[in-house]
Coordinates of C-alpha atoms and ligand atoms in Angstrom, one line a residue:
X16 CA 0.6 8.3 6.7
X17 CA -2.6 8.1 9.8
X18 CA -0.6 6.1 12.4
X19 CA -0.2 8.9 14.0
X20 CA -3.1 8.9 16.4
X21 CA -1.6 9.1 19.5
X22 CA -3.0 5.7 21.0
X23 CA -2.8 4.2 24.3
X24 CA 1.6 3.8 25.0
X25 CA 1.2 0.6 26.3
X26 CA -0.7 -1.1 23.6
X27 CA -0.9 -4.1 25.4
X28 CA 1.0 -5.9 23.0
X29 CA -0.3 -10.2 23.1
X30 CA 1.8 -11.6 25.9
X31 CA 1.2 -14.9 24.6
X32 CA 3.1 -15.2 21.4
X33 CA 5.6 -16.3 24.0
X34 CA 4.9 -19.9 22.8
X35 CA 7.4 -22.4 23.2
X36 CA 9.5 -22.8 20.3
X37 CA 9.5 -26.5 18.5
X38 CA 13.5 -26.9 17.8
X39 CA 14.6 -29.4 16.4
X40 CA 18.2 -29.9 14.8
X41 CA 18.9 -29.9 11.0
X42 CA 18.6 -33.3 9.5
X43 CA 22.0 -33.3 7.4
X44 CA 22.1 -30.5 4.0
X45 CA 20.1 -28.4 1.7
X46 CA 18.3 -30.2 -0.8
X47 CA 18.5 -29.7 -4.5
X48 CA 16.3 -25.9 -5.0
X49 CA 16.8 -23.6 -7.8
X50 CA 16.9 -20.9 -5.1
X51 CA 17.1 -20.7 -1.5
X52 CA 14.3 -17.5 -1.4
X53 CA 11.9 -16.8 -5.0
X54 CA 10.7 -13.4 -4.3
X55 CA 7.3 -12.7 -6.0
X56 CA 7.8 -8.9 -7.0
X57 CA 10.6 -6.5 -8.4
X58 CA 8.9 -3.6 -6.5
X59 CA 10.1 -1.6 -3.5
X60 CA 9.9 -4.3 -1.2
X61 CA 11.1 -7.3 -3.9
X62 CA 14.0 -4.4 -4.9
X63 CA 15.3 -4.5 -1.4
X64 CA 14.6 -8.2 -0.8
X65 CA 16.8 -9.1 -3.2
X66 CA 20.4 -7.1 -2.3
X67 CA 19.8 -7.8 1.9
X68 CA 19.2 -11.5 0.8
X69 CA 22.1 -11.3 -1.4
X70 CA 24.4 -9.2 1.2
X71 CA 23.9 -12.1 3.6
X72 CA 24.4 -14.8 0.9
X73 CA 21.4 -16.5 0.3
X74 CA 20.2 -17.6 -3.4
X75 CA 17.8 -15.6 -4.3
X76 CA 15.7 -14.7 -7.5
X77 CA 12.1 -12.6 -8.0
X78 CA 9.6 -13.2 -10.7
X79 CA 8.1 -10.1 -11.2
X80 CA 5.1 -9.7 -13.3
X81 CA 5.9 -6.2 -15.3
X82 CA 8.2 -5.6 -17.8
X83 CA 10.2 -3.8 -15.3
X84 CA 10.9 -2.6 -11.6
X85 CA 8.7 -0.7 -9.9
X86 CA 5.4 -2.0 -8.8
X87 CA 2.3 -0.6 -8.2
X88 CA 5.3 2.9 -10.1
X89 CA 5.1 0.8 -13.0
X90 CA 1.7 0.2 -13.5
X91 CA -0.1 3.6 -12.0
X92 CA 1.1 5.8 -15.5
X93 CA -2.3 7.9 -15.4
X94 CA -2.3 11.5 -15.6
X95 CA -1.5 13.2 -12.5
X96 CA -0.3 9.8 -11.1
X97 CA 2.0 11.0 -7.6
X98 CA 3.1 10.0 -3.9
X99 CA 0.9 11.4 -1.6
X100 CA 4.3 11.0 0.7
X101 CA 6.5 13.5 1.1
X102 CA 9.7 12.7 -1.7
X103 CA 12.2 13.0 1.2
X104 CA 10.4 10.5 3.2
X105 CA 9.5 8.0 0.3
X106 CA 12.5 6.6 -0.5
X107 CA 15.1 3.7 0.7
X108 CA 16.9 4.6 4.4
X109 CA 19.3 1.4 3.8
X110 CA 22.0 3.2 1.8
X111 CA 24.1 6.7 3.0
X112 CA 25.1 6.8 -0.7
X113 CA 22.1 6.0 -2.3
X114 CA 21.1 9.3 0.2
X115 CA 23.8 11.5 -1.0
X116 CA 23.0 10.8 -4.7
X117 CA 19.2 11.2 -5.5
X118 CA 18.4 14.4 -6.0
X119 CA 13.9 15.0 -6.5
X120 CA 12.8 17.0 -7.2
X121 CA 9.7 17.3 -6.8
X122 CA 8.2 17.4 -3.3
X123 CA 6.0 15.3 -4.1
X124 CA 7.4 12.5 -6.4
X125 CA 5.7 12.3 -9.7
X126 CA 5.1 8.8 -11.5
X127 CA 8.2 8.7 -13.7
X128 CA 10.5 10.1 -11.4
X129 CA 9.7 7.3 -8.8
X130 CA 9.9 4.8 -11.5
X131 CA 13.5 6.3 -12.2
X132 CA 14.5 6.2 -8.9
X133 CA 13.7 2.8 -8.7
X134 CA 15.3 1.7 -11.9
X135 CA 18.6 3.8 -10.9
X136 CA 17.7 1.1 -8.0
X137 CA 17.9 -2.2 -9.5
X138 CA 20.9 -0.9 -11.8
X139 CA 23.5 0.9 -8.8
X140 CA 22.6 -2.4 -7.0
X141 CA 23.3 -4.8 -9.6
X142 CA 19.9 -6.4 -9.4
X143 CA 18.1 -6.4 -12.7
X144 CA 20.3 -10.7 -13.3
X145 CA 18.0 -11.3 -9.9
X146 CA 15.1 -10.0 -11.8
X147 CA 12.6 -11.8 -14.9
X148 CA 10.4 -10.0 -15.8
X149 CA 7.2 -10.5 -17.8
X150 CA 6.3 -14.1 -15.7
X151 CA 3.9 -13.8 -13.4
X152 CA 3.9 -16.6 -10.8
X153 CA 0.6 -18.8 -11.0
X154 CA 0.8 -21.1 -8.1
X155 CA 2.7 -22.0 -5.4
X156 CA 2.9 -25.7 -3.0
X157 CA 4.0 -25.9 0.1
X158 CA 5.7 -29.6 0.3
X159 CA 6.0 -30.2 4.1
X160 CA 8.9 -33.8 2.7
X161 CA 11.0 -31.7 2.3
X162 CA 10.1 -28.4 3.3
X163 CA 10.4 -26.3 0.1
X164 CA 7.6 -24.6 -2.1
X165 CA 7.0 -25.8 -5.6
X166 CA 6.1 -22.3 -7.7
X167 CA 4.6 -22.3 -11.1
X168 CA 4.9 -19.4 -13.9
X169 CA 2.7 -18.3 -16.6
X170 CA 5.2 -19.6 -18.9
X171 CA 5.2 -22.5 -17.6
X172 CA 7.9 -22.8 -15.7
X173 CA 7.9 -24.7 -12.3
X174 CA 10.9 -24.7 -9.7
X175 CA 11.6 -24.9 -6.3
X176 CA 12.9 -23.3 -3.4
X177 CA 12.9 -23.4 0.3
X178 CA 11.5 -19.8 1.0
X179 CA 8.9 -17.7 -0.8
X180 CA 8.9 -13.9 -0.1
X181 CA 5.8 -12.5 -1.0
X182 CA 6.2 -8.9 -2.1
X183 CA 3.1 -8.7 -3.6
X184 CA 2.1 -4.8 -2.7
X185 CA -0.6 -4.6 -1.0
X186 CA -2.3 -2.0 -4.1
X187 CA -1.7 -4.3 -7.5
X188 CA -4.8 -6.3 -7.6
X189 CA -6.9 -3.9 -9.6
X190 CA -10.8 -4.0 -9.2
X191 CA -13.3 -3.5 -12.3
X192 CA -17.2 -3.7 -10.2
X193 CA -19.4 -6.0 -11.9
X194 CA -21.7 -3.0 -12.8
X195 CA -24.4 -3.8 -15.4
X196 CA -23.3 -3.4 -19.0
X197 CA -19.4 -3.5 -18.0
X198 CA -18.6 -5.3 -21.6
X199 CA -20.7 -3.4 -23.5
X200 CA -19.0 0.5 -23.3
X201 CA -17.3 -0.2 -27.2
X202 CA -14.9 2.4 -27.4
X203 CA -11.3 2.1 -25.0
X204 CA -11.6 1.6 -21.5
X205 CA -8.6 1.9 -18.6
X206 CA -8.5 1.4 -15.2
X207 CA -5.8 4.0 -13.6
X208 CA -4.1 1.2 -12.2
X209 CA -3.3 -0.5 -15.6
X210 CA -2.8 2.3 -17.5
X211 CA -1.2 2.4 -20.9
X212 CA 2.2 2.7 -21.1
X213 CA 1.9 4.2 -24.2
X214 CA -0.5 7.3 -22.7
X215 CA -4.2 8.1 -24.0
X216 CA -4.3 10.2 -26.3
X217 CA -8.0 12.0 -24.8
X218 CA -7.7 15.5 -26.9
X219 CA -11.0 16.3 -27.8
X220 CA -12.8 12.9 -26.4
X221 CA -15.5 12.7 -24.6
X222 CA -14.3 11.0 -21.1
X223 CA -16.0 9.2 -18.4
X224 CA -13.9 8.5 -14.6
X225 CA -16.1 6.1 -12.4
X226 CA -13.9 6.7 -9.4
X227 CA -13.2 9.6 -6.6
X228 CA -10.1 7.9 -4.6
X229 CA -7.2 8.6 -4.4
X230 CA -6.5 7.8 -8.4
X231 CA -9.6 9.2 -9.9
X232 CA -8.8 13.3 -7.4
X233 CA -5.6 12.9 -9.1
X234 CA -6.5 12.2 -12.8
X235 CA -9.6 14.2 -13.0
X236 CA -7.7 17.6 -13.1
X237 CA -5.8 16.2 -15.6
X238 CA -7.9 14.8 -17.7
X239 CA -10.3 17.7 -17.3
X240 CA -7.6 20.0 -19.2
X241 CA -7.1 18.0 -22.0
X242 CA -10.0 16.0 -23.0
X243 CA -13.4 18.1 -24.7
X244 CA -15.5 16.9 -22.1
X245 CA -15.5 15.2 -19.0
X246 CA -18.1 13.5 -16.9
X247 CA -16.9 12.4 -13.7
X248 CA -19.2 9.9 -11.9
X249 CA -19.2 9.9 -8.0
X250 CA -20.5 7.4 -5.6
X251 CA -19.4 9.2 -2.9
X252 CA -17.3 12.1 -1.9
X253 CA -14.2 12.3 -0.4
X254 CA -12.0 14.6 1.5
X255 CA -8.9 15.9 -0.4
X256 CA -6.2 18.4 1.2
X257 CA -4.4 20.2 -1.3
X258 CA -0.9 19.0 -2.0
X259 CA 0.9 22.2 -3.1
X260 CA 3.1 20.0 -5.0
X261 CA 6.4 22.1 -5.8
X262 CA 9.6 22.0 -7.4
X263 CA 12.4 21.1 -4.2
X264 CA 14.5 24.3 -3.9
X265 CA 18.3 23.4 -4.1
X266 CA 18.8 24.0 -0.4
X267 CA 16.1 21.3 0.4
X268 CA 17.5 19.0 -2.3
X269 CA 21.3 19.6 -0.7
X270 CA 19.4 19.3 3.4
X271 CA 17.6 16.0 2.2
X272 CA 21.2 14.6 0.7
X273 CA 23.3 15.0 3.2
X274 CA 20.6 14.5 7.0
X275 CA 20.9 10.3 6.4
X276 CA 20.6 10.7 10.7
X277 CA 17.0 12.8 10.2
X278 CA 16.0 10.0 7.2
X279 CA 16.6 7.4 9.3
X280 CA 15.4 9.0 12.6
X281 CA 12.1 9.7 10.7
X282 CA 11.2 6.1 9.7
X283 CA 12.8 4.9 13.3
X284 CA 10.9 6.9 15.5
X285 CA 7.7 7.8 14.1
X286 CA 4.9 5.9 13.4
X287 CA 4.1 6.2 10.2
X288 CA 8.0 6.7 8.7
X289 CA 7.1 10.8 8.0
X290 CA 8.7 13.5 9.6
X291 CA 6.0 15.0 12.6
X292 CA 4.0 17.8 12.9
X293 CA 1.4 18.2 15.2
X294 CA 1.1 20.6 18.2
X295 CA 0.7 17.6 20.6
X296 CA -2.5 19.0 21.5
X297 CA -6.2 17.8 21.6
X298 CA -8.5 19.2 19.0
X299 CA -10.8 20.5 22.1
X300 CA -8.3 21.9 24.4
X301 CA -7.4 25.2 21.5
X302 CA -10.4 27.4 21.2
X303 CA -12.0 27.8 18.4
X304 CA -10.0 30.2 16.6
X305 CA -6.9 28.9 17.7
X306 CA -7.8 26.1 15.8
X307 CA -9.1 27.1 12.8
X308 CA -5.4 29.2 13.0
X309 CA -3.6 25.9 12.9
X310 CA -6.1 24.7 10.1
X311 CA -5.5 27.5 8.0
X312 CA -1.1 27.1 8.4
X313 CA -2.2 23.9 7.3
X314 CA -3.7 23.9 5.0
X315 CA -1.8 26.2 3.3
X316 CA 1.4 25.0 3.5
X317 CA -0.4 21.9 2.0
X318 CA 0.4 17.9 2.4
X319 CA -1.3 15.7 5.4
X320 CA 0.0 17.5 7.4
X321 CA -2.9 19.0 8.1
X322 CA -4.4 15.5 9.1
X323 CA -1.4 15.3 12.1
X324 CA -2.9 19.4 14.0
X325 CA -3.7 17.6 17.3
X326 CA -3.1 14.0 18.2
X327 CA -6.9 13.3 18.7
X328 CA -8.8 13.8 15.3
X329 CA -8.5 9.9 14.2
X330 CA -10.1 8.7 17.5
X331 CA -12.3 11.6 18.5
X332 CA -15.3 12.3 17.0
X333 CA -15.9 15.0 18.5
X334 CA -12.6 16.3 17.9
X335 CA -12.7 14.9 14.1
X336 CA -15.4 16.8 13.7
X337 CA -13.4 20.0 13.8
X338 CA -11.1 19.2 10.7
X339 CA -13.5 17.2 9.1
X340 CA -16.2 20.9 9.1
X341 CA -13.5 23.1 8.3
X342 CA -12.4 20.8 4.9
X343 CA -15.7 20.8 4.1
X344 CA -15.5 24.3 4.6
X345 CA -13.0 24.6 2.2
X346 CA -14.7 23.0 -0.9
X347 CA -17.5 24.8 -0.4
X348 CA -15.7 27.4 -1.2
X349 CA -13.9 26.6 -4.0
X350 CA -16.9 24.9 -5.9
X351 CA -18.2 28.2 -7.4
X352 CA -22.0 25.8 -7.7
X353 CA -23.2 25.4 -4.7
X354 CA -25.2 21.7 -6.1
X355 CA -21.7 20.4 -7.0
X356 CA -20.2 21.6 -3.6
X357 CA -23.4 20.1 -1.7
X358 CA -22.1 16.9 -4.3
X359 CA -18.4 17.0 -3.6
X360 CA -19.0 17.9 0.7
X361 CA -18.2 14.3 2.0
X362 CA -20.7 13.8 5.3
X363 CA -20.9 9.9 5.6
X364 CA -17.3 9.5 7.4
X365 CA -14.4 10.8 9.2
X366 CA -12.3 13.0 7.6
X367 CA -9.1 10.6 7.7
X368 CA -11.2 6.8 8.3
X369 CA -11.0 6.3 4.5
X370 CA -7.7 7.3 3.3
X371 CA -6.8 10.8 2.7
X372 CA -6.2 11.9 -0.7
X373 CA -4.4 14.6 -1.6
X374 CA -5.1 16.4 -5.2
X375 CA -3.3 19.3 -7.5
X376 CA -7.0 21.9 -8.3
X377 CA -9.5 19.0 -7.7
X378 CA -12.2 20.9 -6.6
X379 CA -11.7 24.1 -8.5
X380 CA -11.7 21.6 -11.8
X381 CA -15.6 21.5 -11.3
X382 CA -15.6 25.0 -12.0
X383 CA -14.7 24.1 -15.5
X384 CA -17.8 24.4 -18.8
X385 CA -16.2 20.7 -19.7
X386 CA -16.6 19.1 -16.5
X387 CA -19.6 17.8 -15.5
X388 CA -20.2 15.8 -11.7
X389 CA -22.5 13.2 -12.0
X390 CA -23.7 12.0 -8.1
X391 CA -24.9 9.1 -8.5
X392 CA -26.2 8.7 -4.8
X393 CA -29.1 10.7 -6.6
X394 CA -29.1 9.0 -9.6
X395 CA -27.5 5.6 -9.5
X396 CA -25.8 4.2 -12.8
X397 CA -28.6 1.6 -14.8
X398 CA -26.2 0.3 -17.0
X399 CA -23.1 0.7 -19.0
X400 CA -23.8 0.7 -23.2
X401 CA -21.8 0.7 -26.3
X402 CA -22.0 4.2 -26.2
X403 CA -21.4 5.5 -22.6
X404 CA -23.3 5.2 -19.3
X405 CA -27.2 5.7 -18.7
X406 CA -28.3 6.2 -15.3
X407 CA -31.5 6.8 -13.7
X408 CA -32.1 10.1 -14.5
X409 CA -30.0 10.4 -18.3
X410 CA -27.6 9.2 -20.4
X411 CA -24.2 10.4 -20.9
X412 CA -22.1 10.1 -24.2
X413 CA -18.3 8.8 -24.2
X414 CA -15.6 8.1 -26.3
X415 CA -13.7 6.8 -24.1
X416 CA -14.3 5.0 -19.6
X417 CA -11.5 5.5 -17.3
X418 CA -12.8 2.8 -14.5
X419 CA -10.3 4.7 -11.1
X420 CA -12.3 2.2 -9.2
X421 CA -9.6 0.6 -6.7
X422 CA -7.9 -2.3 -5.6
X423 CA -8.6 -5.5 -4.2
X424 CA -6.7 -4.0 -1.4
X425 CA -4.2 -6.0 0.9
X426 CA -5.5 -9.8 0.4
X427 CA -6.3 -9.2 -3.5
X428 CA -2.4 -9.6 -4.4
X429 CA -2.3 -12.9 -1.8
X430 CA -5.0 -14.7 -2.9
X431 CA -5.2 -14.2 -6.7
X432 CA -2.1 -16.6 -6.4
X433 CA -2.8 -20.5 -5.8
X434 CA -0.6 -20.8 -2.9
X435 CA -1.2 -24.2 -1.0
X436 CA -0.1 -24.6 2.5
X437 CA 1.1 -27.9 4.4
X438 CA -2.2 -29.2 4.3
X439 CA -3.3 -28.3 0.9
X440 CA -5.2 -25.2 2.0
X441 CA -5.5 -22.8 -0.4
X442 CA -4.4 -19.4 0.9
X443 CA -7.9 -17.8 -0.5
X444 CA -9.5 -20.6 1.5
X445 CA -7.7 -20.0 4.7
X446 CA -8.6 -16.5 5.0
X447 CA -12.2 -16.7 3.7
X448 CA -13.6 -15.6 6.7
X449 CA -11.1 -12.7 7.0
X450 CA -6.6 -12.2 6.7
X451 CA -4.9 -13.8 9.8
X452 CA -1.2 -13.6 9.5
X453 CA 1.3 -13.7 12.7
X454 CA 2.8 -10.0 12.9
X455 CA 1.2 -9.5 9.1
X456 CA 3.7 -12.0 7.5
X457 CA 3.4 -15.1 7.9
X458 CA 0.5 -17.1 8.0
X459 CA -0.2 -20.9 10.6
X460 CA -0.2 -23.5 8.0
X461 CA 1.8 -21.8 5.5
X462 CA 5.6 -22.2 6.7
X463 CA 8.5 -20.4 5.5
X464 CA 6.2 -17.9 3.8
X465 CA 6.7 -14.5 4.3
X466 CA 4.2 -11.9 3.3
X467 CA 5.7 -7.8 3.4
X468 CA 4.0 -5.2 4.7
X469 CA 1.1 -8.4 4.4
X470 CA -2.3 -7.6 6.6
X471 CA -2.1 -7.3 9.4
X472 CA 1.4 -5.4 9.5
X473 CA 0.9 -1.9 9.6
X474 CA 1.1 -1.4 5.3
X475 CA -0.2 1.0 3.8
X476 CA -0.6 2.3 6.9
X477 CA 2.7 4.3 7.3
X478 CA 5.3 5.0 4.8
X479 CA 5.2 1.6 2.6
X480 CA 8.9 1.7 1.4
X481 CA 10.2 2.3 4.8
X482 CA 7.4 -0.8 5.9
X483 CA 8.7 -2.8 3.1
X484 CA 12.5 -2.4 4.4
X485 CA 11.4 -3.2 8.6
X486 CA 10.1 -6.5 6.9
X487 CA 12.9 -7.2 4.7
X488 CA 15.0 -6.9 7.4
X489 CA 13.2 -9.1 9.7
X490 CA 12.9 -11.9 7.8
X491 CA 16.3 -11.5 6.2
X492 CA 17.8 -11.6 10.0
X493 CA 15.3 -14.8 10.3
X494 CA 16.3 -16.8 7.4
X495 CA 20.0 -16.3 8.9
X496 CA 19.0 -17.5 12.7
X497 CA 17.6 -19.9 10.6
X498 CA 20.4 -20.8 8.8
X499 CA 22.9 -20.7 11.8
X500 CA 21.5 -23.4 13.3
X501 CA 20.9 -25.5 10.3
X502 CA 16.9 -25.7 10.5
X503 CA 14.6 -25.6 7.0
X504 CA 10.9 -24.9 8.2
X505 CA 9.4 -21.9 10.4
X506 CA 5.6 -21.4 10.6
X507 CA 3.7 -19.0 12.6
X508 CA 1.4 -20.5 15.6
X509 CA -2.4 -20.5 14.9
X510 CA -2.9 -19.7 18.4
X511 CA 0.1 -16.6 18.4
X512 CA -1.6 -15.9 15.2
X513 CA -4.7 -15.1 16.9
X514 CA -3.7 -13.6 19.4
X515 CA -2.3 -10.7 16.5
X516 CA -5.0 -10.8 14.9
X517 CA -7.4 -9.8 18.5
X518 CA -4.7 -7.4 19.2
X519 CA -4.9 -5.9 15.6
X520 CA -8.4 -5.8 16.3
X521 CA -8.5 -4.1 19.3
X522 CA -6.3 -1.1 18.3
X523 CA -8.3 -0.2 15.3
X524 CA -11.5 -0.3 17.6
X525 CA -9.5 3.4 20.0
X526 CA -9.9 4.6 16.5
X527 CA -12.5 5.6 13.7
X528 CA -11.5 3.8 11.2
X529 CA -14.1 1.4 12.1
X530 CA -16.6 4.0 11.0
X531 CA -16.1 3.9 7.2
X532 CA -16.6 1.9 4.6
X533 CA -13.2 1.6 3.4
X534 CA -10.7 -1.0 1.0
X535 CA -8.7 -1.0 4.5
X536 CA -11.7 -2.4 5.2
X537 CA -13.2 -5.0 2.3
X538 CA -15.7 -3.2 2.4
X539 CA -15.3 -2.1 -1.7
X540 CA -15.3 -5.4 -2.4
X541 CA -18.8 -7.6 -2.5
X542 CA -18.5 -10.3 -0.6
X543 CA -15.3 -9.2 0.8
X544 CA -15.0 -10.2 4.9
X545 CA -15.1 -7.0 6.9
X546 CA -12.3 -6.5 8.8
X547 CA -9.9 -3.9 9.4
X548 CA -6.3 -5.5 7.8
X549 CA -3.6 -2.9 8.2
X550 CA -1.9 -2.1 12.1
X551 CA -2.8 1.0 13.1
X552 CA -0.7 0.6 16.4
X553 CA 1.7 2.0 14.4
X554 CA 5.0 1.6 13.6
X555 CA 7.6 2.2 16.6
X556 CA 4.6 -0.2 18.4
X557 CA 5.2 -2.5 15.6
X558 CA 9.2 -2.8 15.4
X559 CA 9.2 -3.2 18.6
X560 CA 7.1 -6.0 19.0
X561 CA 9.0 -7.5 15.8
X562 CA 12.1 -7.1 17.6
X563 CA 11.2 -8.2 20.3
X564 CA 10.0 -11.7 19.1
X565 CA 13.5 -12.0 17.3
X566 CA 15.7 -11.0 20.2
X567 CA 13.6 -14.2 22.1
X568 CA 14.3 -16.6 19.3
X569 CA 11.0 -16.4 17.6
X570 CA 8.2 -17.6 19.9
X571 CA 4.7 -17.9 18.6
X572 CA 6.3 -19.3 15.2
X573 CA 6.9 -23.1 15.0
X574 CA 10.7 -23.8 13.6
X575 CA 12.1 -26.8 13.2
X576 CA 15.3 -28.7 11.3
X577 CA 14.4 -31.0 7.7
X578 CA 13.1 -33.9 8.1
X579 CA 15.9 -37.1 8.6
X580 CA 16.4 -38.7 5.4
X581 CA 14.1 -36.6 3.1
X582 CA 15.3 -35.2 -0.2
X583 CA 16.1 -31.7 2.6
X584 CA 19.1 -33.3 1.6
X585 CA 21.4 -31.7 -1.3
X586 CA 23.2 -29.0 -1.3
X587 CA 21.8 -26.0 -3.5
X588 CA 22.9 -26.8 -7.3
X589 CA 21.3 -25.3 -9.6
X590 CA 22.0 -21.6 -10.9
X591 CA 20.2 -19.1 -9.6
Ligands
NA7_623 P1 -10.0 3.8 -4.1 O1 -9.4 4.7 -3.1 O2 -10.4 2.6 -3.8 O3 -11.6 4.7 -4.9 C1 -12.4 3.9 -5.5 C2 -12.9 5.1 -6.3 O4 -14.2 4.1 -7.3 C3 -14.4 4.9 -4.9 O5 -14.9 6.3 -5.4 C4 -15.1 4.4 -4.8 O6 -16.7 4.5 -4.9 C5 -15.2 4.2 -6.4 N1 -16.0 2.8 -7.1 C6 -15.6 2.0 -6.8 N2 -16.8 1.0 -7.2 C7 -17.8 1.4 -7.8 C8 -18.9 1.5 -8.1 N3 -19.3 0.1 -8.4 N4 -19.9 2.6 -8.8 C9 -19.1 3.4 -8.5 N5 -17.9 3.7 -7.7 C10 -17.2 2.9 -7.8 O7 -9.0 3.3 -5.3 P2 -7.7 4.1 -5.9 O8 -7.2 3.4 -7.1 O9 -8.0 5.7 -6.2 O10 -7.2 4.6 -4.4 C11 -6.7 3.4 -3.9 C12 -5.1 3.3 -3.1 O11 -3.6 3.8 -4.4 C13 -5.4 5.3 -2.4 O12 -5.6 5.2 -1.2 C14 -3.8 5.5 -2.5 O13 -3.2 5.0 -1.0 C15 -3.5 4.5 -4.2 P3 -16.9 4.6 -3.0 O14 -15.9 5.7 -2.3 O15 -16.7 2.7 -3.2 O16 -18.9 4.6 -2.7

């Protein structure tokens, strides 16, 4: 949601994507396959992929580790879990009817409502028969003899397909840090991203929360309201803006249901896939009083609009500092105890260079008598014990320990599957120096694999539902193109992939994103290569790069037909 940085109009998309496509005619028929396409995951990307693949006449089936649809919104049931994109934007745009039927109840929908929406979509479009739940794909091996993938599940199933669509989400591989003594605590421990479905009774309990990213910042006010005492262990203070969530008015619902063209435009014509509200001016073009008015106005409106007040706060340190200092002033105003406020004020990174958080009463929570902030920069954790956490200054007794410690973002969900490409290398090996992919959707050495919202695509810097729609549309058009020509293999070219990776990096250098130790860079995981993973060039430039590639017959990809005499000969026979 931070991709509107007013980057140079000409982003110098790599010209050398224009490689000759190695197209050879299909040998004959299709092989015996379980499905033409296996989709990994039934979150928003996977559901839309199933819908579009079926519409285009492909046999497709999804495997989902959860017991239901919704991906992130199936798992993240922690108290206060809420989307940081406005409901009217954070929804599908592929169906006018769906849009006209659905009424969001809140400005920023909470997890239960977003999950209901995903379930509604799955039922309305009859997608459930195409999904096997409670089944994790553990490995997938590509066979270049017949251009197929053999997939294995944790339920002992093995099946073959032609194409693999990884709809695994960018933030699904949870991360619990190896803090000394992390397995000693005898009370319940919960990661926010794997919150028990039956809920957790925190009443009367002494609760500890480690982590103050988006999840911690949403959960902390809710936990404080329920627990006897809450101790927050903060390593790095974070910028957070008031969501000012509220019920949708009946007029807003009426407009949202009818303004389908507006919904399409927000996805297609904006860089972040959300409605734009910026002044269009550089921050320093306004005198300080005018700037303060603009910031105050957006702070009062709530949501992430404040981040888009000026076009240059994402790439100019001085401009950024005007916004950062405004938010720091708000934190000092809200938090009553000056020492606690000083610990909560972020000073080590530009605002927006880590994902901006949205909260409902986060900073005011520290004015409660039952909340203690432990500043780990002053008193680092020595060990987790059977009964709590010891820092080098004190022991904190706890009944419940919550890890709001985030994810092995973007690459983790893919590399935790044992994906083996044409030469037997695993994706984890190939990406050990950092992820490389063409357009964030295909990886050299891994033919017939598509990574929805993968590293190298706008992904988490865009409205992720809309980014998934764009990727799925591109993949289905590509598969249709291959089918029409009798082709059975597509692989990203290594040179084109390198050119795209260089472009992704170059665009990031125009911004302040490289100034923070963020999960965008892999900096939250010890030993993970530091590389800015999402594409910050924005959805408009990105969509154009994808569309141009498709229109030109997929330069940068090698396309091929089934090897003559290979097993890729018999038609798809097994039912889905
Ligand atoms: P984040 O944003 O990665 O936040 C994780 C938090 O956990 C962050 O404050 C970390 O501090 C903290 N952390 C991680 N490891 C440790 C250790 N070892 N000790 C203390 N504190 C630690 O994850 P979220 O789940 O909040 O949000 C992820 C995304 O999900 C979010 O951006 C939305 O897009 C939805 P650090 O800053 O690294 O010092």
